[in-house]
Amino acid sequence: MAETKHRSFPRIEFTDSEAGALEFPSSKSRTYNYYQPAKLRATMYEDVTVDVQPDPDRHLTQGWIYGFGDGPGGYPKEWTAAKSSNWHAFLDPNEEWDQTIYRNNSAVVRQVDLCLQNAKRARAYDGWNSAWLKFIERNLGAWMHAENGLGLHVFTAVQRSGPTNMINTAVAVNAAHKMRFAQDLALFNLDLSEADVQFDGSAHKEVWKDAPEWQPTREVVERLTAVGDWCELLFATNVVFEQLVGSLFRSELVMQIAARNGDYITPTIVGTGEHDYDRDLSYTRNLFRLLTRDEEYGETNKVLFGEWMATWVPRCLAAAQALQPIWSQPADKAVTFAASFDAAKQKFRSLLEELGLDIPKELDQ
Amino acid sequence: MSRQSLTKAHAKITELSWEPTFATPATRFGTDYTFEKAPKKDPLKQIMRSYFPMEEEKDNRVYGAMDGAIRGNMFRQVQQRWLEWQKLFLSIIPFPEISAARAMPMAIDAVPNPEIHNGLAVQMIDEVRHSTIQMNLKKLYMNNYIDPAGFDMTEKAFANNYAGTIGRQFGEGFITGDAITAANIYLTVVAETAFTNTLFVAMPDEAAANGDYLLPTVFHSVQSDESRHISNGYSILLMALADERNRPLLERDLRYAWWNNHCVVDAAIGTFIEYGTKDRRKDRESYAEMWRRWIYDDYYRSYLLPLEKYGLTIPHDLVEEAWKRIVDKGYVHEVARFFATGWPVNYWRIDAMTDKDFEWFEAKYPGWYSKYGKWWENYNRLAYPGRNKPIAFEDVGYQYPHRCWTCMVPALIREDMVTEKVDDQWRTYCSETCYWTDAVAFRSEYDGRPTPNMGRLTGFREWETLHHGKDLADIVQDLGYVRDDGKTLIGQPHLDLDDPKKMWTLDDVRGNTFNSPNVLLNEMSDADREAHVAAYKANGTKVA
């Protein structure tokens, strides 16, 4: 007969350690009291985000205890030329934290997954004409590189450098959006290459690397990744590039013409990227509005952002204009490049007005 | 998603990277390592399409358990002795977590392998999850536990407390200095692969034994992400090993990272587990036994030792010395006594030890009573205000310790203390290895080669310096460790909340001047200093 193993387990004891069991000093102190919430009651987002990244200007008394070989450690404010009298005033309007990140992105994953399953079941790709297949193969294929490059080498990079946890976390979520979207496009590409249609799933590499219409876009993306100033990088990407190139391609072209070319799948997927950008633009707008309205530094920031635009607007306009030939590629040319470009420029103007920035003269040329 | 389709999908997403020709990504964070000859090592495959729903499901289970804990009145059965220590632990840990997120671009910058970049970016999101889910757990404790004081000022307290600073290097070490030293060896190869076992597995087990099943719920969920992080770290380590020039740096960094993790994590988690529990079953594993299982067997023997086949010299001596410090030199007991000595400047309460505790300690660590028993009896005797000062200012045969300049845990194993003049300042170190870390490893030259990217030790490293010569009551007030009546301290050397007369106030601690051992050491003449250090080291801690 097998020997019975001695079981040992801790004993639970009733301790009456619940809130309210006794009254004593601070027994009712049940809010985080080291920061001032934006409204009367702290939000979940504020409670789990504010001051988690310490700051010598707030509560950090011993300073940063590790430094770099060539400069201070932590999160120096000098890592950008932009200035704020209170970086901590920035709060992410999307209030991103654990639950929102996974809930929102999982919802998108389910939407895309269902869409792709339905496409296979309905043999949706069989109905696409060859010009449209070629358009998706080349252009959406090229674009996914841009999304991935920005995700990894712009947003993932930037989230190390901002001076507050609120900025860095918003940017980290932006990075996750970009990577998820890039991968969704790649896996869509994989589905198409496995479908019974004429689709070269590897053509995107050559297009992104060598096709003349895409080289100025690739150049801007690569030059963006080379920028050291995190705030310039965020501005140049989310304010300038995304408006003049990203939205131009996604909103003003793909979303407008896909249905007319018999494609109800692509808009569902690209629409998720548009939805992401809408959220990401929302935090970006709040951050830069804070900087342009800063009582102490607002005017110098505006000058600085003007300088950044002088660098990036011409590059992005050149990239946008180089893309013009792809407007002619689909069989049904539902919109003209001129109309799309005007719409993108108009939205960019509106954004700059919201930020209180002057409209660059290049936009009118 | 099937394994086959996952492999295919993963292969597809690797097509997203390209070799830039117009400009290359900015190198914000340098490294002295080189990866020119590195073969591309493939990390654990993970794509966003499966990642987000998987994590959402994990979240659902965590938040469901939280709701259940509230509905089931978990706090009726939580031990205050345990939960008080969570005020310290949970003030620290969200920062290392978010620092790990911030460290990922450093590794991406340094390692030219797009397949790893994807895994590192996913880890970044994991770490945002971990940091915010832990902040939320703490909020739940603050809302539902009998004494919210200390939880309510958590991130401020973390940033101005002597123990918070010890913990902070566990985060700052991930994000500063040489990108590979910080984001790979220190963070992933040592902290995540070795020490999350005690942090996120052993400690939550103890929480459950003390009536708290939410800590295990949250931290086991966190730990379930770590296997991917370990895979990221191992891939980069193998790539680094491909180049002979990296070997001295790897060996340097393994020594530093191993030792610093031991000093910091074993100090904190050892104390929480041994002194925060009410579970005194003799067959419950002690921290030393847990360490043997989780660190020595699972990490050292299964992970570190096999690296020798790549020709890497691993720090056997430091693994043995860490073990010796825990088992023979009373490291954890010394740290617990130090924390308890400093109770007025804590933002948590520390329970006294009872006969039952004494018996358990003596059974697990023979000789414990003769070394520490009397002191804890004094702690108990001096627990209430009125007739005595806080124990740090009473003669109980305990000299307030010097702080280690490197790991910032005090030099508690006194015979091992190293005193040296470094950068024109007399500094004390808990061990030869911590001295080496400051004087040799964290320098711009190592072993005759330039190491410009290596980090530096900076800041006001001795917390006591900031408060030198001040009255204890003023220090407590300046730190903000006062309850909402404006006079009662948050920290108390007991758990009695039912009688206001037992609670220490600012007036009770006023009149005691607090001095910095390091400031005093630097004011001494050479002869006085030598005598002082000799006496300090003679007050050794070896258990007879």
PDB file of N, CA and C in Angstrom, chain A residues 8 13 15-19 26 29-30 32-33 44 47 60 62-67 75 98-99 102 106 110 145 159-160 165 169 179 183 187 189 194 201 204 218 222 225 227 233, chain B residues 8 12 15-16 18 21-22 26 28 48-49 51-52 56 59 63 73 75-76 78-79 101-102 118 135-136 139 142 144-146 148 152 165 168 172 175 281 283 456 458 460-461 484:
ATOM      1  N   SER A   8       0.856  19.561   3.883  1.00  0.00           N
ATOM      2  CA  SER A   8       1.065  20.713   4.744  1.00  0.00           C
ATOM      3  C   SER A   8       0.512  21.943   4.035  1.00  0.00           C
ATOM      4  N   GLU A  13      -6.452  32.794   8.544  1.00  0.00           N
ATOM      5  CA  GLU A  13      -6.867  33.386   9.813  1.00  0.00           C
ATOM      6  C   GLU A  13      -7.734  34.605   9.492  1.00  0.00           C
ATOM      7  N   THR A  15      -8.668  38.154  10.031  1.00  0.00           N
ATOM      8  CA  THR A  15      -7.899  39.248  10.634  1.00  0.00           C
ATOM      9  C   THR A  15      -8.691  40.543  10.731  1.00  0.00           C
ATOM     10  N   ASP A  16      -9.822  40.612  10.065  1.00  0.00           N
ATOM     11  CA  ASP A  16     -10.623  41.834  10.005  1.00  0.00           C
ATOM     12  C   ASP A  16      -9.780  43.023   9.548  1.00  0.00           C
ATOM     13  N   SER A  17      -9.084  42.823   8.435  1.00  0.00           N
ATOM     14  CA  SER A  17      -8.224  43.901   7.906  1.00  0.00           C
ATOM     15  C   SER A  17      -8.878  44.630   6.748  1.00  0.00           C
ATOM     16  N   GLU A  18     -10.182  44.678   6.761  1.00  0.00           N
ATOM     17  CA  GLU A  18     -10.908  45.378   5.698  1.00  0.00           C
ATOM     18  C   GLU A  18     -10.909  46.875   5.933  1.00  0.00           C
ATOM     19  N   ALA A  19     -11.060  47.621   4.854  1.00  0.00           N
ATOM     20  CA  ALA A  19     -11.253  49.062   4.960  1.00  0.00           C
ATOM     21  C   ALA A  19     -12.457  49.337   5.850  1.00  0.00           C
ATOM     22  N   SER A  26      -5.694  58.783   8.896  1.00  0.00           N
ATOM     23  CA  SER A  26      -5.520  58.327   7.506  1.00  0.00           C
ATOM     24  C   SER A  26      -6.329  57.084   7.158  1.00  0.00           C
ATOM     25  N   SER A  29      -7.949  57.698   3.926  1.00  0.00           N
ATOM     26  CA  SER A  29      -7.141  58.338   2.883  1.00  0.00           C
ATOM     27  C   SER A  29      -6.983  57.386   1.696  1.00  0.00           C
ATOM     28  N   ARG A  30      -7.988  57.366   0.846  1.00  0.00           N
ATOM     29  CA  ARG A  30      -8.024  56.316  -0.170  1.00  0.00           C
ATOM     30  C   ARG A  30      -7.941  56.860  -1.592  1.00  0.00           C
ATOM     31  N   TYR A  32      -4.706  58.462  -4.321  1.00  0.00           N
ATOM     32  CA  TYR A  32      -3.285  58.821  -4.478  1.00  0.00           C
ATOM     33  C   TYR A  32      -3.176  60.335  -4.300  1.00  0.00           C
ATOM     34  N   ASN A  33      -2.363  60.743  -3.338  1.00  0.00           N
ATOM     35  CA  ASN A  33      -2.369  62.162  -2.965  1.00  0.00           C
ATOM     36  C   ASN A  33      -1.127  62.935  -3.386  1.00  0.00           C
ATOM     37  N   MET A  44      -8.632  56.328 -13.755  1.00  0.00           N
ATOM     38  CA  MET A  44      -7.806  55.130 -13.656  1.00  0.00           C
ATOM     39  C   MET A  44      -6.472  55.354 -14.364  1.00  0.00           C
ATOM     40  N   ASP A  47      -4.136  57.427 -12.303  1.00  0.00           N
ATOM     41  CA  ASP A  47      -3.637  56.706 -11.127  1.00  0.00           C
ATOM     42  C   ASP A  47      -2.550  55.690 -11.464  1.00  0.00           C
ATOM     43  N   LEU A  60      11.621  63.267  -6.742  1.00  0.00           N
ATOM     44  CA  LEU A  60      12.865  62.494  -6.721  1.00  0.00           C
ATOM     45  C   LEU A  60      13.989  63.291  -6.044  1.00  0.00           C
ATOM     46  N   GLN A  62      17.061  62.107  -4.567  1.00  0.00           N
ATOM     47  CA  GLN A  62      18.469  61.727  -4.696  1.00  0.00           C
ATOM     48  C   GLN A  62      18.994  61.865  -6.122  1.00  0.00           C
ATOM     49  N   GLY A  63      18.136  62.310  -7.023  1.00  0.00           N
ATOM     50  CA  GLY A  63      18.558  62.444  -8.418  1.00  0.00           C
ATOM     51  C   GLY A  63      18.666  61.078  -9.082  1.00  0.00           C
ATOM     52  N   TRP A  64      19.024  61.104 -10.367  1.00  0.00           N
ATOM     53  CA  TRP A  64      19.209  59.838 -11.096  1.00  0.00           C
ATOM     54  C   TRP A  64      20.496  59.189 -10.620  1.00  0.00           C
ATOM     55  N   ILE A  65      20.428  57.906 -10.317  1.00  0.00           N
ATOM     56  CA  ILE A  65      21.589  57.253  -9.695  1.00  0.00           C
ATOM     57  C   ILE A  65      22.488  56.524 -10.688  1.00  0.00           C
ATOM     58  N   TYR A  66      22.075  56.493 -11.946  1.00  0.00           N
ATOM     59  CA  TYR A  66      22.963  56.033 -13.014  1.00  0.00           C
ATOM     60  C   TYR A  66      23.000  57.099 -14.103  1.00  0.00           C
ATOM     61  N   GLY A  67      24.192  57.286 -14.678  1.00  0.00           N
ATOM     62  CA  GLY A  67      24.322  58.213 -15.789  1.00  0.00           C
ATOM     63  C   GLY A  67      24.883  57.503 -17.003  1.00  0.00           C
ATOM     64  N   TYR A  75      15.745  60.815 -17.665  1.00  0.00           N
ATOM     65  CA  TYR A  75      15.005  61.329 -18.816  1.00  0.00           C
ATOM     66  C   TYR A  75      15.267  62.832 -18.951  1.00  0.00           C
ATOM     67  N   ASP A  98      -3.116  49.355 -19.368  1.00  0.00           N
ATOM     68  CA  ASP A  98      -3.242  47.925 -19.625  1.00  0.00           C
ATOM     69  C   ASP A  98      -4.532  47.539 -20.340  1.00  0.00           C
ATOM     70  N   GLN A  99      -5.661  47.773 -19.714  1.00  0.00           N
ATOM     71  CA  GLN A  99      -6.910  47.235 -20.261  1.00  0.00           C
ATOM     72  C   GLN A  99      -7.300  47.842 -21.608  1.00  0.00           C
ATOM     73  N   TYR A 102      -5.233  46.296 -24.625  1.00  0.00           N
ATOM     74  CA  TYR A 102      -5.579  44.948 -25.094  1.00  0.00           C
ATOM     75  C   TYR A 102      -7.023  44.861 -25.590  1.00  0.00           C
ATOM     76  N   SER A 106      -7.388  44.024 -29.436  1.00  0.00           N
ATOM     77  CA  SER A 106      -8.021  42.723 -29.665  1.00  0.00           C
ATOM     78  C   SER A 106      -9.280  42.885 -30.498  1.00  0.00           C
ATOM     79  N   ARG A 110      -9.898  40.977 -33.989  1.00  0.00           N
ATOM     80  CA  ARG A 110     -11.090  40.178 -34.306  1.00  0.00           C
ATOM     81  C   ARG A 110     -11.774  40.693 -35.579  1.00  0.00           C
ATOM     82  N   HIS A 145       5.792  48.505 -45.245  1.00  0.00           N
ATOM     83  CA  HIS A 145       7.159  48.743 -44.776  1.00  0.00           C
ATOM     84  C   HIS A 145       7.230  50.057 -44.003  1.00  0.00           C
ATOM     85  N   GLN A 159       9.718  56.331 -27.234  1.00  0.00           N
ATOM     86  CA  GLN A 159       9.162  56.110 -25.897  1.00  0.00           C
ATOM     87  C   GLN A 159      10.225  55.910 -24.819  1.00  0.00           C
ATOM     88  N   ARG A 160      11.510  55.889 -25.163  1.00  0.00           N
ATOM     89  CA  ARG A 160      12.582  55.914 -24.156  1.00  0.00           C
ATOM     90  C   ARG A 160      12.911  57.338 -23.742  1.00  0.00           C
ATOM     91  N   ASN A 165       6.199  59.896 -17.965  1.00  0.00           N
ATOM     92  CA  ASN A 165       5.595  58.590 -18.238  1.00  0.00           C
ATOM     93  C   ASN A 165       4.369  58.717 -19.142  1.00  0.00           C
ATOM     94  N   THR A 169       4.267  56.589 -22.515  1.00  0.00           N
ATOM     95  CA  THR A 169       3.294  55.506 -22.633  1.00  0.00           C
ATOM     96  C   THR A 169       2.380  55.720 -23.841  1.00  0.00           C
ATOM     97  N   MET A 179       2.869  48.608 -35.384  1.00  0.00           N
ATOM     98  CA  MET A 179       3.376  47.252 -35.628  1.00  0.00           C
ATOM     99  C   MET A 179       2.241  46.284 -35.932  1.00  0.00           C
ATOM    100  N   GLN A 183       1.799  44.419 -39.524  1.00  0.00           N
ATOM    101  CA  GLN A 183       1.711  42.958 -39.586  1.00  0.00           C
ATOM    102  C   GLN A 183       0.393  42.505 -40.204  1.00  0.00           C
ATOM    103  N   LEU A 187       0.121  40.058 -43.335  1.00  0.00           N
ATOM    104  CA  LEU A 187      -0.603  38.783 -43.305  1.00  0.00           C
ATOM    105  C   LEU A 187      -1.756  38.775 -44.316  1.00  0.00           C
ATOM    106  N   ASN A 189      -1.371  40.276 -47.155  1.00  0.00           N
ATOM    107  CA  ASN A 189      -0.564  39.988 -48.330  1.00  0.00           C
ATOM    108  C   ASN A 189      -0.321  38.477 -48.469  1.00  0.00           C
ATOM    109  N   GLU A 194      -1.676  33.315 -51.204  1.00  0.00           N
ATOM    110  CA  GLU A 194      -2.104  31.913 -51.117  1.00  0.00           C
ATOM    111  C   GLU A 194      -3.462  31.691 -51.785  1.00  0.00           C
ATOM    112  N   GLY A 201       3.293  37.694 -53.843  1.00  0.00           N
ATOM    113  CA  GLY A 201       3.438  38.126 -52.447  1.00  0.00           C
ATOM    114  C   GLY A 201       4.806  38.662 -52.100  1.00  0.00           C
ATOM    115  N   HIS A 204       6.337  43.262 -53.125  1.00  0.00           N
ATOM    116  CA  HIS A 204       6.395  44.477 -52.300  1.00  0.00           C
ATOM    117  C   HIS A 204       7.828  44.887 -51.963  1.00  0.00           C
ATOM    118  N   ARG A 218      10.156  56.263 -49.066  1.00  0.00           N
ATOM    119  CA  ARG A 218      11.133  55.486 -48.278  1.00  0.00           C
ATOM    120  C   ARG A 218      12.215  56.410 -47.716  1.00  0.00           C
ATOM    121  N   GLU A 222      13.143  56.755 -43.805  1.00  0.00           N
ATOM    122  CA  GLU A 222      14.497  56.487 -43.308  1.00  0.00           C
ATOM    123  C   GLU A 222      15.097  57.730 -42.647  1.00  0.00           C
ATOM    124  N   THR A 225      13.765  58.124 -39.169  1.00  0.00           N
ATOM    125  CA  THR A 225      14.357  57.241 -38.157  1.00  0.00           C
ATOM    126  C   THR A 225      15.732  57.733 -37.715  1.00  0.00           C
ATOM    127  N   VAL A 227      16.483  60.836 -36.982  1.00  0.00           N
ATOM    128  CA  VAL A 227      16.395  62.051 -36.151  1.00  0.00           C
ATOM    129  C   VAL A 227      16.631  61.688 -34.679  1.00  0.00           C
ATOM    130  N   LEU A 233      11.008  64.201 -33.875  1.00  0.00           N
ATOM    131  CA  LEU A 233      10.627  62.949 -34.527  1.00  0.00           C
ATOM    132  C   LEU A 233       9.110  62.740 -34.452  1.00  0.00           C
TER     133      LEU A 233
ATOM    134  N   LYS B   8       4.706  30.333 -40.635  1.00  0.00           N
ATOM    135  CA  LYS B   8       4.576  31.010 -41.921  1.00  0.00           C
ATOM    136  C   LYS B   8       4.303  32.511 -41.721  1.00  0.00           C
ATOM    137  N   LYS B  12       6.563  35.723 -42.733  1.00  0.00           N
ATOM    138  CA  LYS B  12       6.040  36.807 -43.560  1.00  0.00           C
ATOM    139  C   LYS B  12       6.350  38.172 -42.943  1.00  0.00           C
ATOM    140  N   GLU B  15       9.509  39.943 -43.502  1.00  0.00           N
ATOM    141  CA  GLU B  15       9.702  40.652 -44.787  1.00  0.00           C
ATOM    142  C   GLU B  15       9.500  42.157 -44.640  1.00  0.00           C
ATOM    143  N   LEU B  16       8.980  42.573 -43.492  1.00  0.00           N
ATOM    144  CA  LEU B  16       8.688  44.002 -43.322  1.00  0.00           C
ATOM    145  C   LEU B  16       9.949  44.846 -43.134  1.00  0.00           C
ATOM    146  N   TRP B  18      13.862  46.120 -43.888  1.00  0.00           N
ATOM    147  CA  TRP B  18      14.663  46.329 -45.100  1.00  0.00           C
ATOM    148  C   TRP B  18      15.972  47.001 -44.715  1.00  0.00           C
ATOM    149  N   THR B  21      18.908  52.761 -47.218  1.00  0.00           N
ATOM    150  CA  THR B  21      19.977  53.277 -48.087  1.00  0.00           C
ATOM    151  C   THR B  21      20.102  54.797 -48.007  1.00  0.00           C
ATOM    152  N   PHE B  22      19.035  55.485 -47.596  1.00  0.00           N
ATOM    153  CA  PHE B  22      19.089  56.947 -47.541  1.00  0.00           C
ATOM    154  C   PHE B  22      19.639  57.432 -46.205  1.00  0.00           C
ATOM    155  N   ALA B  26      18.890  56.558 -36.029  1.00  0.00           N
ATOM    156  CA  ALA B  26      19.792  57.245 -35.090  1.00  0.00           C
ATOM    157  C   ALA B  26      20.212  56.276 -33.986  1.00  0.00           C
ATOM    158  N   ARG B  28      20.842  56.374 -30.550  1.00  0.00           N
ATOM    159  CA  ARG B  28      20.725  57.233 -29.370  1.00  0.00           C
ATOM    160  C   ARG B  28      21.521  56.671 -28.209  1.00  0.00           C
ATOM    161  N   MET B  48       1.510  40.044 -33.511  1.00  0.00           N
ATOM    162  CA  MET B  48       0.517  40.877 -32.830  1.00  0.00           C
ATOM    163  C   MET B  48      -0.885  40.269 -32.898  1.00  0.00           C
ATOM    164  N   ARG B  49      -1.175  39.600 -33.988  1.00  0.00           N
ATOM    165  CA  ARG B  49      -2.515  39.058 -34.196  1.00  0.00           C
ATOM    166  C   ARG B  49      -2.883  38.046 -33.096  1.00  0.00           C
ATOM    167  N   TYR B  51      -0.973  37.908 -30.203  1.00  0.00           N
ATOM    168  CA  TYR B  51      -0.530  38.493 -28.934  1.00  0.00           C
ATOM    169  C   TYR B  51      -1.648  39.243 -28.200  1.00  0.00           C
ATOM    170  N   PHE B  52      -2.333  40.124 -28.914  1.00  0.00           N
ATOM    171  CA  PHE B  52      -3.321  40.963 -28.217  1.00  0.00           C
ATOM    172  C   PHE B  52      -4.467  40.154 -27.598  1.00  0.00           C
ATOM    173  N   GLU B  56      -5.346  39.862 -23.658  1.00  0.00           N
ATOM    174  CA  GLU B  56      -6.674  40.290 -23.217  1.00  0.00           C
ATOM    175  C   GLU B  56      -7.311  39.200 -22.352  1.00  0.00           C
ATOM    176  N   ASP B  59      -5.718  39.222 -19.048  1.00  0.00           N
ATOM    177  CA  ASP B  59      -6.267  40.363 -18.296  1.00  0.00           C
ATOM    178  C   ASP B  59      -7.646  40.035 -17.722  1.00  0.00           C
ATOM    179  N   TYR B  63      -8.627  40.535 -13.848  1.00  0.00           N
ATOM    180  CA  TYR B  63      -9.617  41.488 -13.337  1.00  0.00           C
ATOM    181  C   TYR B  63     -10.841  40.771 -12.772  1.00  0.00           C
ATOM    182  N   ASN B  73     -14.663  39.386   0.136  1.00  0.00           N
ATOM    183  CA  ASN B  73     -14.088  40.005   1.341  1.00  0.00           C
ATOM    184  C   ASN B  73     -12.701  39.458   1.686  1.00  0.00           C
ATOM    185  N   PHE B  75     -10.074  40.855   2.250  1.00  0.00           N
ATOM    186  CA  PHE B  75      -9.307  41.597   3.253  1.00  0.00           C
ATOM    187  C   PHE B  75      -9.710  41.252   4.691  1.00  0.00           C
ATOM    188  N   ARG B  76     -10.742  40.413   4.827  1.00  0.00           N
ATOM    189  CA  ARG B  76     -11.023  39.895   6.169  1.00  0.00           C
ATOM    190  C   ARG B  76      -9.948  38.920   6.628  1.00  0.00           C
ATOM    191  N   VAL B  78      -6.616  38.883   5.216  1.00  0.00           N
ATOM    192  CA  VAL B  78      -5.252  39.277   4.847  1.00  0.00           C
ATOM    193  C   VAL B  78      -4.452  39.605   6.107  1.00  0.00           C
ATOM    194  N   GLN B  79      -3.229  39.132   6.146  1.00  0.00           N
ATOM    195  CA  GLN B  79      -2.369  39.456   7.282  1.00  0.00           C
ATOM    196  C   GLN B  79      -1.777  40.844   7.094  1.00  0.00           C
ATOM    197  N   ALA B 101      10.230  48.575 -20.408  1.00  0.00           N
ATOM    198  CA  ALA B 101       9.648  49.021 -21.690  1.00  0.00           C
ATOM    199  C   ALA B 101      10.559  50.027 -22.355  1.00  0.00           C
ATOM    200  N   ARG B 102      11.046  50.979 -21.559  1.00  0.00           N
ATOM    201  CA  ARG B 102      11.889  52.045 -22.120  1.00  0.00           C
ATOM    202  C   ARG B 102      13.240  51.517 -22.588  1.00  0.00           C
ATOM    203  N   ASN B 118      11.292  42.633 -33.478  1.00  0.00           N
ATOM    204  CA  ASN B 118       9.862  42.396 -33.298  1.00  0.00           C
ATOM    205  C   ASN B 118       9.562  41.902 -31.877  1.00  0.00           C
ATOM    206  N   MET B 135       0.205  48.965 -10.722  1.00  0.00           N
ATOM    207  CA  MET B 135      -0.307  50.198 -10.106  1.00  0.00           C
ATOM    208  C   MET B 135      -1.777  50.033  -9.739  1.00  0.00           C
ATOM    209  N   ASN B 136      -2.504  49.318 -10.576  1.00  0.00           N
ATOM    210  CA  ASN B 136      -3.923  49.093 -10.310  1.00  0.00           C
ATOM    211  C   ASN B 136      -4.130  48.167  -9.109  1.00  0.00           C
ATOM    212  N   LYS B 139      -3.704  50.179  -6.104  1.00  0.00           N
ATOM    213  CA  LYS B 139      -4.886  51.021  -5.884  1.00  0.00           C
ATOM    214  C   LYS B 139      -5.990  50.210  -5.199  1.00  0.00           C
ATOM    215  N   MET B 142      -5.128  49.955  -1.649  1.00  0.00           N
ATOM    216  CA  MET B 142      -5.379  51.235  -0.970  1.00  0.00           C
ATOM    217  C   MET B 142      -6.870  51.395  -0.672  1.00  0.00           C
ATOM    218  N   ASN B 144      -9.161  49.024  -0.244  1.00  0.00           N
ATOM    219  CA  ASN B 144      -9.868  47.961   0.478  1.00  0.00           C
ATOM    220  C   ASN B 144      -9.191  47.441   1.737  1.00  0.00           C
ATOM    221  N   TYR B 145      -7.942  47.831   1.932  1.00  0.00           N
ATOM    222  CA  TYR B 145      -7.194  47.338   3.094  1.00  0.00           C
ATOM    223  C   TYR B 145      -7.383  48.311   4.253  1.00  0.00           C
ATOM    224  N   ILE B 146      -7.294  47.809   5.447  1.00  0.00           N
ATOM    225  CA  ILE B 146      -7.621  48.631   6.614  1.00  0.00           C
ATOM    226  C   ILE B 146      -6.804  49.931   6.700  1.00  0.00           C
ATOM    227  N   PRO B 148      -4.724  52.507   4.577  1.00  0.00           N
ATOM    228  CA  PRO B 148      -4.251  52.941   3.257  1.00  0.00           C
ATOM    229  C   PRO B 148      -3.015  53.844   3.304  1.00  0.00           C
ATOM    230  N   ASP B 152      -1.244  55.520  -0.217  1.00  0.00           N
ATOM    231  CA  ASP B 152      -1.798  56.757  -0.771  1.00  0.00           C
ATOM    232  C   ASP B 152      -0.735  57.726  -1.286  1.00  0.00           C
ATOM    233  N   THR B 165      15.134  54.044  -3.140  1.00  0.00           N
ATOM    234  CA  THR B 165      16.325  54.265  -3.969  1.00  0.00           C
ATOM    235  C   THR B 165      17.062  52.963  -4.228  1.00  0.00           C
ATOM    236  N   ARG B 168      15.238  51.495  -6.906  1.00  0.00           N
ATOM    237  CA  ARG B 168      15.228  52.256  -8.153  1.00  0.00           C
ATOM    238  C   ARG B 168      16.349  51.850  -9.095  1.00  0.00           C
ATOM    239  N   GLU B 172      16.629  51.854 -13.065  1.00  0.00           N
ATOM    240  CA  GLU B 172      17.579  52.725 -13.760  1.00  0.00           C
ATOM    241  C   GLU B 172      18.692  51.925 -14.422  1.00  0.00           C
ATOM    242  N   ILE B 175      18.018  51.136 -18.082  1.00  0.00           N
ATOM    243  CA  ILE B 175      17.811  52.177 -19.101  1.00  0.00           C
ATOM    244  C   ILE B 175      18.996  53.104 -19.273  1.00  0.00           C
ATOM    245  N   ARG B 281       4.958  27.328   9.454  1.00  0.00           N
ATOM    246  CA  ARG B 281       5.085  25.865   9.394  1.00  0.00           C
ATOM    247  C   ARG B 281       6.555  25.522   9.174  1.00  0.00           C
ATOM    248  N   ASP B 283       7.777  23.056   7.730  1.00  0.00           N
ATOM    249  CA  ASP B 283       8.107  22.537   6.408  1.00  0.00           C
ATOM    250  C   ASP B 283       7.831  23.563   5.299  1.00  0.00           C
ATOM    251  N   ARG B 456      27.697  55.400 -15.573  1.00  0.00           N
ATOM    252  CA  ARG B 456      28.401  55.973 -14.414  1.00  0.00           C
ATOM    253  C   ARG B 456      27.468  55.912 -13.203  1.00  0.00           C
ATOM    254  N   THR B 458      25.910  57.873 -10.362  1.00  0.00           N
ATOM    255  CA  THR B 458      25.694  59.314 -10.165  1.00  0.00           C
ATOM    256  C   THR B 458      24.700  59.551  -9.025  1.00  0.00           C
ATOM    257  N   PHE B 460      22.845  61.566  -5.579  1.00  0.00           N
ATOM    258  CA  PHE B 460      23.136  61.607  -4.138  1.00  0.00           C
ATOM    259  C   PHE B 460      22.970  60.181  -3.614  1.00  0.00           C
ATOM    260  N   ARG B 461      24.041  59.420  -3.703  1.00  0.00           N
ATOM    261  CA  ARG B 461      23.892  57.974  -3.520  1.00  0.00           C
ATOM    262  C   ARG B 461      23.691  57.583  -2.065  1.00  0.00           C
ATOM    263  N   ASP B 484      -3.043  61.890   8.044  1.00  0.00           N
ATOM    264  CA  ASP B 484      -3.848  63.077   7.728  1.00  0.00           C
ATOM    265  C   ASP B 484      -4.282  63.891   8.944  1.00  0.00           C
TER     266      ASP B 484
END
